[in-house]
């Protein structure tokens, strides 16, 4: 017997345009330029204005109708400084020739191009390379990368396939690139050596099976397990000490200003801070009036196929231009909220002034969703008077100190770095000693917390630092 039941339920659905909007939020400046270039090639209804065609009457600074020639013509400020100050924020020009630098990610891309992969696998491998930090480590969990890539491109990547592609990248030069921690970085370097060598073989076993014992300095247990004596273990550890702790060594390190194009800029003025986008593209993109007229003519004509085609292109063009404007408006809203929240830090770049800040704090201030803040701050940099800053690095949890004030864990990490830099290299501090020293400075945290922060900073344990001093 047939029956009808009335039920009510809630279901979240994301339409294709919302997904495209989320993808635009995730793009960096370079990726956005490529996306705009592709859109201009595919859609004839979108036009790009030249710089001298842009109407600036609605800009922040009012344009004077008349300016005295004597005041303008004999201004001491050279034209190149006023015209290009948004591209070069440093007051002092370099006192040495600027040489061409090469980002290690470009080298990885070239090595990747020599391997035959499917279109989806190639795109995801490039996505992994783009998410490596400046030292060559992959800090973001692989599962998270796979989810972000799948959402961005609508192409699903299985966890097993993601792991295989990461292993492909880990075979590239320099050795250790794409590793997720110091342990994996060292293992990747050892596997390229003569694995039949007893010292190399012993080092691999230590890292694979007894890494926790090594960190805990249980040397006697390691000696018994490997059936070696104290002198042989010392030789193995000294050999391990010759390995690079960072995949991208000092010879390949470059300042962020040389290899990164910031998405935002912050400058200090007498009346406060100026915050803006490095390259605002919405003012250049317009809908072609000529093509609009063609759509109207096609609507009156008898060729319905031509009308439907032009109408769909017009609709797509209007959405894209509005989406770019919405992206820039949201980005400005988010960066202004971050600067307002971390105002003391942006005064002079003192990390001790960083406040605990999570995505939810900025989402509430900006009036947007947490996922929107996450995408806007992902792989985005801001150019400040004290350097180029990765926005994600400003987010941190808070820890309460002895006085009851909540401070950012970034401040504690900085303190750990400074203490380790000043320690006796032959007799480094253990994690317990570091916890005690931090307690004297007002940071009452547990030893395991110190261990977690030290490992996050990619700093080896005390015994290994002593061997490698």
Coordinates of C-alpha atoms in Angstrom, one line a residue, residues 75-286:
X75 CA 59.1 69.3 -6.0
X76 CA 62.2 67.7 -4.4
X77 CA 60.6 64.2 -4.6
X78 CA 61.7 62.4 -7.8
X79 CA 58.9 61.0 -10.0
X80 CA 60.2 57.4 -9.8
X81 CA 59.6 57.4 -6.0
X82 CA 56.0 58.6 -6.2
X83 CA 55.2 56.4 -9.2
X84 CA 56.8 53.2 -8.0
X85 CA 56.6 53.4 -4.2
X86 CA 53.9 50.7 -4.1
X87 CA 56.3 48.3 -5.7
X88 CA 59.4 49.0 -3.6
X89 CA 58.7 49.8 0.0
X90 CA 62.3 50.1 1.3
X91 CA 63.6 53.6 1.8
X92 CA 67.2 52.6 1.1
X93 CA 68.1 51.1 -2.3
X94 CA 70.5 48.2 -2.2
X95 CA 74.1 49.1 -2.2
X96 CA 75.1 46.1 -4.2
X97 CA 74.0 44.8 -7.6
X98 CA 70.7 42.9 -7.6
X99 CA 71.5 39.5 -9.1
X100 CA 68.9 37.2 -10.6
X101 CA 67.7 34.7 -7.9
X102 CA 66.1 31.4 -8.6
X103 CA 63.4 29.9 -6.3
X104 CA 63.9 26.3 -5.4
X105 CA 60.3 25.7 -6.3
X106 CA 61.0 26.6 -9.9
X107 CA 63.7 23.9 -9.9
X108 CA 61.2 21.4 -8.5
X109 CA 58.7 22.4 -11.2
X110 CA 61.3 21.7 -13.9
X111 CA 62.1 18.3 -12.4
X112 CA 58.4 17.5 -12.2
X113 CA 57.9 18.4 -15.9
X114 CA 60.3 15.6 -16.8
X115 CA 58.0 12.9 -15.3
X116 CA 54.9 11.5 -17.1
X117 CA 51.8 12.1 -14.9
X118 CA 48.2 12.4 -15.6
X119 CA 46.7 16.0 -15.7
X120 CA 45.2 15.7 -12.3
X121 CA 48.3 14.1 -10.7
X122 CA 50.5 16.8 -12.2
X123 CA 48.2 19.6 -10.9
X124 CA 48.2 18.1 -7.4
X125 CA 52.0 17.7 -7.4
X126 CA 52.4 21.3 -8.4
X127 CA 49.9 22.2 -5.6
X128 CA 52.2 20.3 -3.1
X129 CA 55.3 22.2 -4.3
X130 CA 53.4 25.5 -3.9
X131 CA 52.6 24.7 -0.3
X132 CA 56.2 23.9 0.8
X133 CA 57.6 26.5 3.2
X134 CA 60.8 28.5 2.6
X135 CA 62.9 25.7 4.1
X136 CA 61.4 23.0 1.8
X137 CA 59.3 21.4 4.5
X138 CA 55.6 20.4 4.0
X139 CA 54.0 21.7 7.2
X140 CA 50.4 21.3 6.1
X141 CA 49.0 17.7 6.6
X142 CA 48.7 15.9 3.3
X143 CA 45.1 15.0 3.9
X144 CA 44.3 18.7 4.3
X145 CA 46.1 19.5 1.0
X146 CA 44.1 16.8 -0.8
X147 CA 40.8 18.2 0.5
X148 CA 41.7 21.8 -0.4
X149 CA 42.8 20.7 -3.9
X150 CA 39.7 18.6 -4.4
X151 CA 37.5 21.6 -3.4
X152 CA 39.4 24.0 -5.5
X153 CA 39.5 22.0 -8.7
X154 CA 36.6 19.6 -8.3
X155 CA 39.0 16.7 -8.9
X156 CA 39.1 14.2 -6.1
X157 CA 42.5 13.0 -4.9
X158 CA 42.6 9.8 -2.8
X159 CA 44.9 9.7 0.2
X160 CA 47.0 6.9 -1.2
X161 CA 47.5 8.8 -4.5
X162 CA 48.5 11.9 -2.6
X163 CA 51.1 9.9 -0.7
X164 CA 52.6 8.5 -3.9
X165 CA 52.9 12.0 -5.5
X166 CA 54.6 13.3 -2.4
X167 CA 57.1 10.5 -2.6
X168 CA 57.7 11.5 -6.3
X169 CA 58.6 15.0 -5.1
X170 CA 60.8 13.7 -2.3
X171 CA 63.0 12.0 -5.0
X172 CA 63.9 15.5 -6.4
X173 CA 66.9 17.7 -5.6
X174 CA 67.8 18.9 -3.1
X175 CA 67.7 15.8 -1.0
X176 CA 65.1 16.0 1.8
X177 CA 62.8 18.4 0.0
X178 CA 59.1 17.7 0.7
X179 CA 59.8 16.1 4.1
X180 CA 57.4 16.7 6.9
X181 CA 59.8 16.9 9.8
X182 CA 63.5 16.6 10.6
X183 CA 63.4 12.9 11.0
X184 CA 62.0 12.3 7.5
X185 CA 64.4 14.9 6.0
X186 CA 67.4 13.0 7.5
X187 CA 66.0 9.6 6.3
X188 CA 65.6 10.9 2.7
X189 CA 69.2 12.0 2.7
X190 CA 70.5 8.7 4.1
X191 CA 68.6 6.7 1.6
X192 CA 70.6 8.4 -1.2
X193 CA 73.8 7.3 0.4
X194 CA 75.4 3.8 0.3
X195 CA 72.8 2.0 2.4
X196 CA 75.1 -1.0 2.6
X197 CA 77.5 1.1 4.7
X198 CA 77.2 0.0 8.4
X199 CA 76.9 3.6 9.7
X200 CA 74.2 4.5 7.2
X201 CA 72.3 1.3 7.8
X202 CA 72.5 1.9 11.6
X203 CA 71.4 5.5 11.3
X204 CA 68.3 4.5 9.2
X205 CA 67.4 1.9 11.9
X206 CA 67.7 4.5 14.6
X207 CA 65.5 7.0 12.8
X208 CA 62.9 4.3 11.8
X209 CA 62.6 2.4 15.1
X210 CA 64.4 4.2 17.9
X211 CA 63.9 7.9 17.2
X212 CA 61.9 8.4 20.5
X213 CA 64.7 6.7 22.4
X214 CA 67.3 8.9 20.7
X215 CA 65.3 12.0 21.7
X216 CA 65.1 10.6 25.2
X217 CA 68.8 9.8 25.2
X218 CA 68.3 6.1 25.9
X219 CA 71.7 5.3 24.3
X220 CA 72.2 2.1 26.1
X221 CA 68.9 0.7 24.7
X222 CA 70.0 1.7 21.2
X223 CA 73.4 0.2 21.6
X224 CA 71.9 -3.1 22.8
X225 CA 69.3 -3.2 20.0
X226 CA 71.9 -2.5 17.3
X227 CA 74.6 -4.6 19.1
X228 CA 77.2 -1.8 18.9
X229 CA 79.4 -0.1 21.5
X230 CA 79.4 3.5 22.7
X231 CA 82.2 4.5 20.3
X232 CA 80.4 3.1 17.3
X233 CA 77.2 4.8 18.3
X234 CA 79.1 8.1 18.5
X235 CA 80.5 7.7 15.0
X236 CA 76.9 7.0 13.7
X237 CA 75.6 10.1 15.4
X238 CA 78.5 12.2 14.1
X239 CA 77.7 11.0 10.6
X240 CA 74.0 12.0 11.2
X241 CA 75.2 15.4 12.3
X242 CA 76.7 16.0 8.9
X243 CA 73.2 15.9 7.3
X244 CA 71.3 19.0 6.5
X245 CA 68.5 19.8 9.0
X246 CA 66.7 21.9 6.4
X247 CA 66.0 20.5 2.9
X248 CA 66.8 23.9 1.3
X249 CA 70.3 24.8 2.6
X250 CA 71.9 28.1 3.2
X251 CA 73.3 28.3 -0.3
X252 CA 69.7 28.3 -1.7
X253 CA 68.1 30.5 0.9
X254 CA 66.7 33.8 -0.3
X255 CA 65.0 36.6 1.3
X256 CA 61.3 36.6 1.0
X257 CA 61.4 40.0 -0.7
X258 CA 63.3 38.4 -3.6
X259 CA 61.0 35.5 -4.3
X260 CA 57.5 36.5 -3.0
X261 CA 55.1 39.0 -4.5
X262 CA 53.0 40.3 -1.5
X263 CA 49.2 40.5 -1.8
X264 CA 48.9 43.3 0.7
X265 CA 51.0 46.3 1.8
X266 CA 51.2 48.2 5.1
X267 CA 53.0 51.6 5.3
X268 CA 53.4 53.9 8.2
X269 CA 52.2 57.5 7.9
X270 CA 52.1 60.4 10.3
X271 CA 48.4 60.0 10.7
X272 CA 48.5 56.2 11.2
X273 CA 48.9 53.1 9.0
X274 CA 47.8 52.7 5.4
X275 CA 46.6 49.2 4.4
X276 CA 45.9 48.1 0.9
X277 CA 46.1 45.6 -1.9
X278 CA 49.4 45.5 -3.8
X279 CA 47.6 45.1 -7.1
X280 CA 43.9 46.0 -7.3
X281 CA 42.6 44.5 -10.5
X282 CA 38.8 45.3 -10.3
X283 CA 39.3 48.8 -11.6
X284 CA 40.9 47.5 -14.9
X285 CA 38.1 45.0 -15.7
X286 CA 35.0 46.2 -17.4

